[in-house]
PDB file of C-alpha atoms in Angstrom:
ATOM      1  CA  MET A   1      98.649 179.542  80.410  1.00 73.00           C
ATOM      2  CA  PRO A   2      95.087 177.605  80.618  1.00 79.00           C
ATOM      3  CA  PRO A   3      93.914 176.516  77.033  1.00 79.00           C
ATOM      4  CA  HIS A   4      90.871 178.731  77.494  1.00 84.00           C
ATOM      5  CA  PHE A   5      93.074 181.683  78.150  1.00 89.00           C
ATOM      6  CA  GLU A   6      95.343 181.107  75.347  1.00 90.00           C
ATOM      7  CA  SER A   7      92.970 180.875  73.078  1.00 92.00           C
ATOM      8  CA  PRO A   8      91.576 184.245  73.134  1.00 94.00           C
ATOM      9  CA  MET A   9      94.905 185.489  73.471  1.00 95.00           C
ATOM     10  CA  TRP A  10      95.648 184.641  70.189  1.00 94.00           C
ATOM     11  CA  ILE A  11      92.567 185.514  68.312  1.00 96.00           C
ATOM     12  CA  ALA A  12      92.498 189.119  69.993  1.00 97.00           C
ATOM     13  CA  ASP A  13      96.045 188.813  68.353  1.00 96.00           C
ATOM     14  CA  GLU A  14      94.495 188.285  65.106  1.00 97.00           C
ATOM     15  CA  ALA A  15      91.847 190.865  65.397  1.00 98.00           C
ATOM     16  CA  HIS A  16      94.734 193.582  66.691  1.00 98.00           C
ATOM     17  CA  ARG A  17      96.438 192.922  63.694  1.00 98.00           C
ATOM     18  CA  LEU A  18      92.702 192.889  61.233  1.00 98.00           C
ATOM     19  CA  THR A  19      92.028 195.969  62.563  1.00 98.00           C
ATOM     20  CA  ASP A  20      94.545 198.156  62.948  1.00 97.00           C
ATOM     21  CA  GLY A  21      95.172 198.181  66.222  1.00 97.00           C
ATOM     22  CA  LEU A  22      91.868 199.403  67.139  1.00 98.00           C
ATOM     23  CA  PHE A  23      90.811 195.990  69.042  1.00 98.00           C
ATOM     24  CA  ASP A  24      93.022 196.018  71.797  1.00 98.00           C
ATOM     25  CA  PRO A  25      92.835 194.132  75.003  1.00 98.00           C
ATOM     26  CA  THR A  26      94.875 196.394  77.213  1.00 97.00           C
ATOM     27  CA  VAL A  27      92.307 199.686  76.983  1.00 97.00           C
ATOM     28  CA  GLN A  28      91.346 198.012  80.678  1.00 96.00           C
ATOM     29  CA  PRO A  29      93.274 200.794  82.620  1.00 96.00           C
ATOM     30  CA  LEU A  30      91.408 203.699  80.299  1.00 95.00           C
ATOM     31  CA  TRP A  31      88.814 202.291  80.951  1.00 94.00           C
ATOM     32  CA  GLN A  32      89.100 201.766  84.658  1.00 94.00           C
ATOM     33  CA  ALA A  33      90.525 205.762  84.878  1.00 93.00           C
ATOM     34  CA  LEU A  34      86.993 206.703  82.625  1.00 92.00           C
ATOM     35  CA  ALA A  35      84.640 204.834  84.715  1.00 92.00           C
ATOM     36  CA  GLU A  36      85.678 205.983  88.027  1.00 91.00           C
ATOM     37  CA  GLY A  37      86.426 209.569  86.663  1.00 89.00           C
ATOM     38  CA  ARG A  38      89.619 210.008  87.328  1.00 89.00           C
ATOM     39  CA  ASP A  39      92.673 211.596  85.227  1.00 85.00           C
ATOM     40  CA  VAL A  40      93.104 209.352  81.925  1.00 90.00           C
ATOM     41  CA  ALA A  41      96.900 210.761  80.680  1.00 91.00           C
ATOM     42  CA  GLY A  42      98.455 208.016  82.714  1.00 89.00           C
ATOM     43  CA  ALA A  43      96.152 204.854  81.602  1.00 93.00           C
ATOM     44  CA  ARG A  44      96.335 206.435  77.265  1.00 94.00           C
ATOM     45  CA  ARG A  45     100.168 206.265  77.941  1.00 93.00           C
ATOM     46  CA  SER A  46      99.763 202.097  79.238  1.00 95.00           C
ATOM     47  CA  VAL A  47      97.813 201.009  76.273  1.00 96.00           C
ATOM     48  CA  GLY A  48      99.424 198.663  73.549  1.00 96.00           C
ATOM     49  CA  TRP A  49      98.824 195.737  72.848  1.00 97.00           C
ATOM     50  CA  ASP A  50     102.879 195.429  71.165  1.00 95.00           C
ATOM     51  CA  ARG A  51     103.907 195.641  74.522  1.00 96.00           C
ATOM     52  CA  VAL A  52     102.332 192.416  75.660  1.00 96.00           C
ATOM     53  CA  LYS A  53     104.494 189.353  75.201  1.00 95.00           C
ATOM     54  CA  MET A  54     103.128 186.036  74.407  1.00 91.00           C
ATOM     55  CA  ARG A  55     106.144 183.433  75.437  1.00 87.00           C
ATOM     56  CA  GLY A  56     105.188 179.519  75.519  1.00 80.00           C
ATOM     57  CA  ASN A  57     102.895 179.491  78.318  1.00 80.00           C
ATOM     58  CA  ARG A  58     103.423 182.622  79.490  1.00 89.00           C
ATOM     59  CA  VAL A  59     102.125 186.258  79.299  1.00 93.00           C
ATOM     60  CA  GLN A  60     103.770 189.281  79.787  1.00 94.00           C
ATOM     61  CA  LEU A  61     102.446 192.693  80.110  1.00 96.00           C
ATOM     62  CA  GLY A  62     104.046 195.966  79.723  1.00 94.00           C
ATOM     63  CA  ALA A  63     104.511 198.578  83.074  1.00 92.00           C
ATOM     64  CA  GLY A  64     100.813 199.867  84.237  1.00 92.00           C
ATOM     65  CA  GLN A  65      99.056 197.527  81.843  1.00 96.00           C
ATOM     66  CA  ALA A  66      95.964 195.675  82.294  1.00 96.00           C
ATOM     67  CA  LEU A  67      93.640 193.270  80.333  1.00 97.00           C
ATOM     68  CA  THR A  68      90.305 193.456  79.258  1.00 96.00           C
ATOM     69  CA  PHE A  69      88.058 190.337  77.506  1.00 95.00           C
ATOM     70  CA  ASN A  70      85.253 192.147  77.330  1.00 93.00           C
ATOM     71  CA  GLY A  71      85.479 192.684  73.778  1.00 94.00           C
ATOM     72  CA  ILE A  72      85.916 189.091  73.125  1.00 97.00           C
ATOM     73  CA  ALA A  73      84.258 186.921  76.014  1.00 96.00           C
ATOM     74  CA  GLN A  74      81.386 186.569  75.627  1.00 97.00           C
ATOM     75  CA  GLY A  75      81.898 185.528  71.823  1.00 98.00           C
ATOM     76  CA  PHE A  76      84.258 182.897  73.129  1.00 97.00           C
ATOM     77  CA  ALA A  77      81.416 181.632  75.854  1.00 97.00           C
ATOM     78  CA  THR A  78      79.840 181.246  73.023  1.00 98.00           C
ATOM     79  CA  ASP A  79      81.553 179.159  70.725  1.00 98.00           C
ATOM     80  CA  LEU A  80      83.031 176.738  73.962  1.00 97.00           C
ATOM     81  CA  VAL A  81      78.582 175.944  74.413  1.00 98.00           C
ATOM     82  CA  SER A  82      78.024 175.481  70.399  1.00 98.00           C
ATOM     83  CA  ASP A  83      81.152 173.620  70.315  1.00 97.00           C
ATOM     84  CA  MET A  84      80.299 171.627  73.347  1.00 97.00           C
ATOM     85  CA  LEU A  85      76.453 170.429  71.617  1.00 98.00           C
ATOM     86  CA  ARG A  86      77.843 170.282  68.822  1.00 96.00           C
ATOM     87  CA  GLU A  87      80.216 167.122  69.757  1.00 96.00           C
ATOM     88  CA  ARG A  88      76.963 166.016  71.696  1.00 97.00           C
ATOM     89  CA  GLY A  89      75.163 165.191  68.496  1.00 97.00           C
ATOM     90  CA  PHE A  90      73.273 168.365  68.844  1.00 97.00           C
ATOM     91  CA  ASP A  91      73.370 169.929  65.445  1.00 94.00           C
ATOM     92  CA  GLN A  92      69.915 172.123  65.003  1.00 97.00           C
ATOM     93  CA  THR A  93      71.531 174.876  67.924  1.00 98.00           C
ATOM     94  CA  LEU A  94      71.093 178.885  68.461  1.00 98.00           C
ATOM     95  CA  VAL A  95      73.908 179.424  71.213  1.00 98.00           C
ATOM     96  CA  ASN A  96      73.400 183.535  72.916  1.00 97.00           C
ATOM     97  CA  ILE A  97      76.007 184.325  75.165  1.00 96.00           C
ATOM     98  CA  GLY A  98      75.907 187.983  74.949  1.00 94.00           C
ATOM     99  CA  GLU A  99      76.369 186.576  70.937  1.00 98.00           C
ATOM    100  CA  HIS A 100      74.665 184.436  68.374  1.00 98.00           C
ATOM    101  CA  ARG A 101      75.898 181.086  67.454  1.00 98.00           C
ATOM    102  CA  GLY A 102      73.473 178.950  64.875  1.00 98.00           C
ATOM    103  CA  SER A 103      74.705 175.287  64.176  1.00 97.00           C
ATOM    104  CA  GLY A 104      72.379 174.367  61.528  1.00 96.00           C
ATOM    105  CA  GLY A 105      69.513 176.881  60.769  1.00 92.00           C
ATOM    106  CA  PRO A 106      68.349 178.712  58.639  1.00 97.00           C
ATOM    107  CA  TRP A 107      67.748 181.082  61.871  1.00 98.00           C
ATOM    108  CA  ARG A 108      66.368 184.583  62.120  1.00 97.00           C
ATOM    109  CA  LEU A 109      67.648 187.806  63.996  1.00 97.00           C
ATOM    110  CA  GLY A 110      66.983 190.942  64.420  1.00 97.00           C
ATOM    111  CA  LEU A 111      69.193 193.416  64.480  1.00 97.00           C
ATOM    112  CA  THR A 112      69.114 196.526  66.734  1.00 96.00           C
ATOM    113  CA  ASP A 113      70.738 199.629  67.344  1.00 97.00           C
ATOM    114  CA  PRO A 114      70.372 201.494  71.262  1.00 95.00           C
ATOM    115  CA  VAL A 115      69.673 204.773  69.789  1.00 94.00           C
ATOM    116  CA  HIS A 116      67.391 203.881  66.209  1.00 96.00           C
ATOM    117  CA  GLY A 117      65.527 200.193  67.907  1.00 96.00           C
ATOM    118  CA  ARG A 118      65.483 197.390  65.401  1.00 96.00           C
ATOM    119  CA  LEU A 119      66.673 198.357  61.624  1.00 96.00           C
ATOM    120  CA  ALA A 120      66.912 194.567  59.975  1.00 96.00           C
ATOM    121  CA  MET A 121      66.493 191.276  60.130  1.00 97.00           C
ATOM    122  CA  ARG A 122      69.792 188.353  59.417  1.00 97.00           C
ATOM    123  CA  THR A 123      69.720 184.793  58.828  1.00 97.00           C
ATOM    124  CA  ILE A 124      72.803 182.708  59.392  1.00 97.00           C
ATOM    125  CA  GLU A 125      73.123 179.061  58.911  1.00 97.00           C
ATOM    126  CA  ASN A 126      76.171 177.749  60.747  1.00 97.00           C
ATOM    127  CA  MET A 127      77.253 180.584  61.322  1.00 98.00           C
ATOM    128  CA  ALA A 128      77.946 183.255  64.575  1.00 98.00           C
ATOM    129  CA  VAL A 129      76.911 187.007  64.645  1.00 98.00           C
ATOM    130  CA  ALA A 130      78.177 189.315  67.390  1.00 98.00           C
ATOM    131  CA  THR A 131      77.176 193.185  67.360  1.00 98.00           C
ATOM    132  CA  SER A 132      78.792 195.967  69.483  1.00 97.00           C
ATOM    133  CA  SER A 133      77.029 199.200  69.720  1.00 97.00           C
ATOM    134  CA  PRO A 134      79.248 201.962  72.404  1.00 96.00           C
ATOM    135  CA  LEU A 135      76.118 202.931  74.224  1.00 93.00           C
ATOM    136  CA  ALA A 136      74.610 200.335  74.835  1.00 92.00           C
ATOM    137  CA  THR A 137      76.601 200.815  78.046  1.00 89.00           C
ATOM    138  CA  PRO A 138      77.192 204.463  78.907  1.00 82.00           C
ATOM    139  CA  LEU A 139      80.685 205.484  79.797  1.00 83.00           C
ATOM    140  CA  GLY A 140      80.821 208.880  79.503  1.00 73.00           C
ATOM    141  CA  ALA A 141      79.873 210.648  76.405  1.00 75.00           C
ATOM    142  CA  HIS A 142      81.173 208.009  73.850  1.00 80.00           C
ATOM    143  CA  GLY A 143      80.089 204.602  75.504  1.00 91.00           C
ATOM    144  CA  HIS A 144      81.975 201.149  76.974  1.00 92.00           C
ATOM    145  CA  ILE A 145      83.972 200.840  73.561  1.00 96.00           C
ATOM    146  CA  VAL A 146      87.137 203.103  74.607  1.00 94.00           C
ATOM    147  CA  HIS A 147      90.769 203.787  72.722  1.00 94.00           C
ATOM    148  CA  PRO A 148      93.539 206.128  73.791  1.00 93.00           C
ATOM    149  CA  VAL A 149      93.286 208.179  70.480  1.00 92.00           C
ATOM    150  CA  GLN A 150      90.161 206.582  68.502  1.00 93.00           C
ATOM    151  CA  THR A 151      86.242 207.319  69.594  1.00 93.00           C
ATOM    152  CA  PRO A 152      83.931 205.501  67.806  1.00 95.00           C
ATOM    153  CA  HIS A 153      82.734 206.087  63.851  1.00 95.00           C
ATOM    154  CA  TRP A 154      79.509 204.010  64.316  1.00 97.00           C
ATOM    155  CA  SER A 155      76.085 203.496  66.456  1.00 97.00           C
ATOM    156  CA  THR A 156      76.149 200.066  66.283  1.00 98.00           C
ATOM    157  CA  VAL A 157      78.458 197.499  64.132  1.00 98.00           C
ATOM    158  CA  SER A 158      77.429 193.492  63.340  1.00 98.00           C
ATOM    159  CA  VAL A 159      80.120 191.123  61.752  1.00 98.00           C
ATOM    160  CA  GLU A 160      78.734 187.849  60.694  1.00 98.00           C
ATOM    161  CA  ALA A 161      81.790 185.483  61.004  1.00 98.00           C
ATOM    162  CA  GLU A 162      83.184 181.630  61.133  1.00 98.00           C
ATOM    163  CA  THR A 163      83.136 181.832  65.049  1.00 98.00           C
ATOM    164  CA  ALA A 164      81.719 184.190  67.946  1.00 98.00           C
ATOM    165  CA  THR A 165      84.968 184.780  69.495  1.00 98.00           C
ATOM    166  CA  MET A 166      86.383 186.306  65.975  1.00 98.00           C
ATOM    167  CA  ALA A 167      82.753 188.542  65.355  1.00 98.00           C
ATOM    168  CA  ASP A 168      82.792 189.745  68.984  1.00 98.00           C
ATOM    169  CA  ALA A 169      86.397 191.030  68.918  1.00 98.00           C
ATOM    170  CA  LEU A 170      86.181 192.592  65.042  1.00 98.00           C
ATOM    171  CA  SER A 171      82.978 193.992  65.886  1.00 98.00           C
ATOM    172  CA  THR A 172      84.555 195.867  68.804  1.00 98.00           C
ATOM    173  CA  GLY A 173      87.372 197.063  67.266  1.00 98.00           C
ATOM    174  CA  LEU A 174      85.408 198.027  63.798  1.00 98.00           C
ATOM    175  CA  ALA A 175      83.311 200.761  66.537  1.00 98.00           C
ATOM    176  CA  LEU A 176      86.240 202.714  66.444  1.00 98.00           C
ATOM    177  CA  GLY A 177      87.002 202.525  62.235  1.00 98.00           C
ATOM    178  CA  ASP A 178      86.080 204.042  59.154  1.00 98.00           C
ATOM    179  CA  LEU A 179      84.372 202.703  56.823  1.00 98.00           C
ATOM    180  CA  GLU A 180      87.564 201.680  54.529  1.00 98.00           C
ATOM    181  CA  LEU A 181      89.040 199.539  57.607  1.00 98.00           C
ATOM    182  CA  ALA A 182      85.601 197.839  57.682  1.00 98.00           C
ATOM    183  CA  GLU A 183      85.595 196.937  53.575  1.00 98.00           C
ATOM    184  CA  ARG A 184      88.936 195.645  53.945  1.00 98.00           C
ATOM    185  CA  VAL A 185      88.448 193.264  57.614  1.00 98.00           C
ATOM    186  CA  ARG A 186      85.598 192.080  55.136  1.00 98.00           C
ATOM    187  CA  GLY A 187      87.632 190.238  53.190  1.00 97.00           C
ATOM    188  CA  ALA A 188      89.429 188.385  55.695  1.00 97.00           C
ATOM    189  CA  LYS A 189      88.974 184.679  55.908  1.00 96.00           C
ATOM    190  CA  GLY A 190      85.748 183.674  57.921  1.00 97.00           C
ATOM    191  CA  VAL A 191      84.383 187.091  57.682  1.00 98.00           C
ATOM    192  CA  HIS A 192      80.795 186.923  55.691  1.00 98.00           C
ATOM    193  CA  ARG A 193      79.413 189.966  56.011  1.00 98.00           C
ATOM    194  CA  ILE A 194      79.547 193.383  58.091  1.00 98.00           C
ATOM    195  CA  THR A 195      76.591 195.186  59.043  1.00 98.00           C
ATOM    196  CA  LEU A 196      77.297 199.335  59.857  1.00 98.00           C
ATOM    197  CA  ILE A 197      74.831 201.959  61.334  1.00 98.00           C
ATOM    198  CA  ASP A 198      76.275 205.222  61.774  1.00 98.00           C
ATOM    199  CA  PRO A 199      74.809 207.579  64.230  1.00 96.00           C
ATOM    200  CA  GLY A 200      72.316 209.427  62.181  1.00 97.00           C
ATOM    201  CA  GLY A 201      70.839 205.425  62.221  1.00 97.00           C
ATOM    202  CA  ASP A 202      72.263 204.811  57.994  1.00 97.00           C
ATOM    203  CA  LEU A 203      72.957 201.184  57.402  1.00 97.00           C
ATOM    204  CA  THR A 204      75.442 200.146  54.853  1.00 98.00           C
ATOM    205  CA  THR A 205      76.019 196.171  54.299  1.00 98.00           C
ATOM    206  CA  LEU A 206      79.209 194.905  53.318  1.00 98.00           C
TER     207      LEU A 206
END
């Protein structure tokens, strides 16, 4: 598989492990069934990152499986552009391709929830930040971040990490997780801060 496909695959694998399986790119059939108003029972059964096999430059999916990189691709694109600019000598940049990564800085960013509006400001320096809000893109009652068992726990999750790719994946998975999981992920290498906004608009910073 090409390097630009292989890299997010392995980062997705790590994010899957860190979030106890909540970040799972194999939810694509479930997402599509919900979007098209079809029966979701069969789609739920197809979800499972453990059935994705990566061997050398080959990827093998389980029966009925398909992948979505919606929860990681914007962060990956942000990192690619940020790294390209740095290689060309630009050491003061703020790249936003769906997620943010700042080289140099400091850079001030607003943290906004789709229901409650702007709730905080964040300053990053040589850091990335990714934010996931299930209801920012409506898809049924629970928004666009889907899982065969879990429904979103938080209205918004924002993760600050060394790369936008990992921040993007973790914010997606943590939107479905509880506070205990978020506290454990906060201790992972490269994760610097996690902000959680509950459905009532209360903000927790880890």
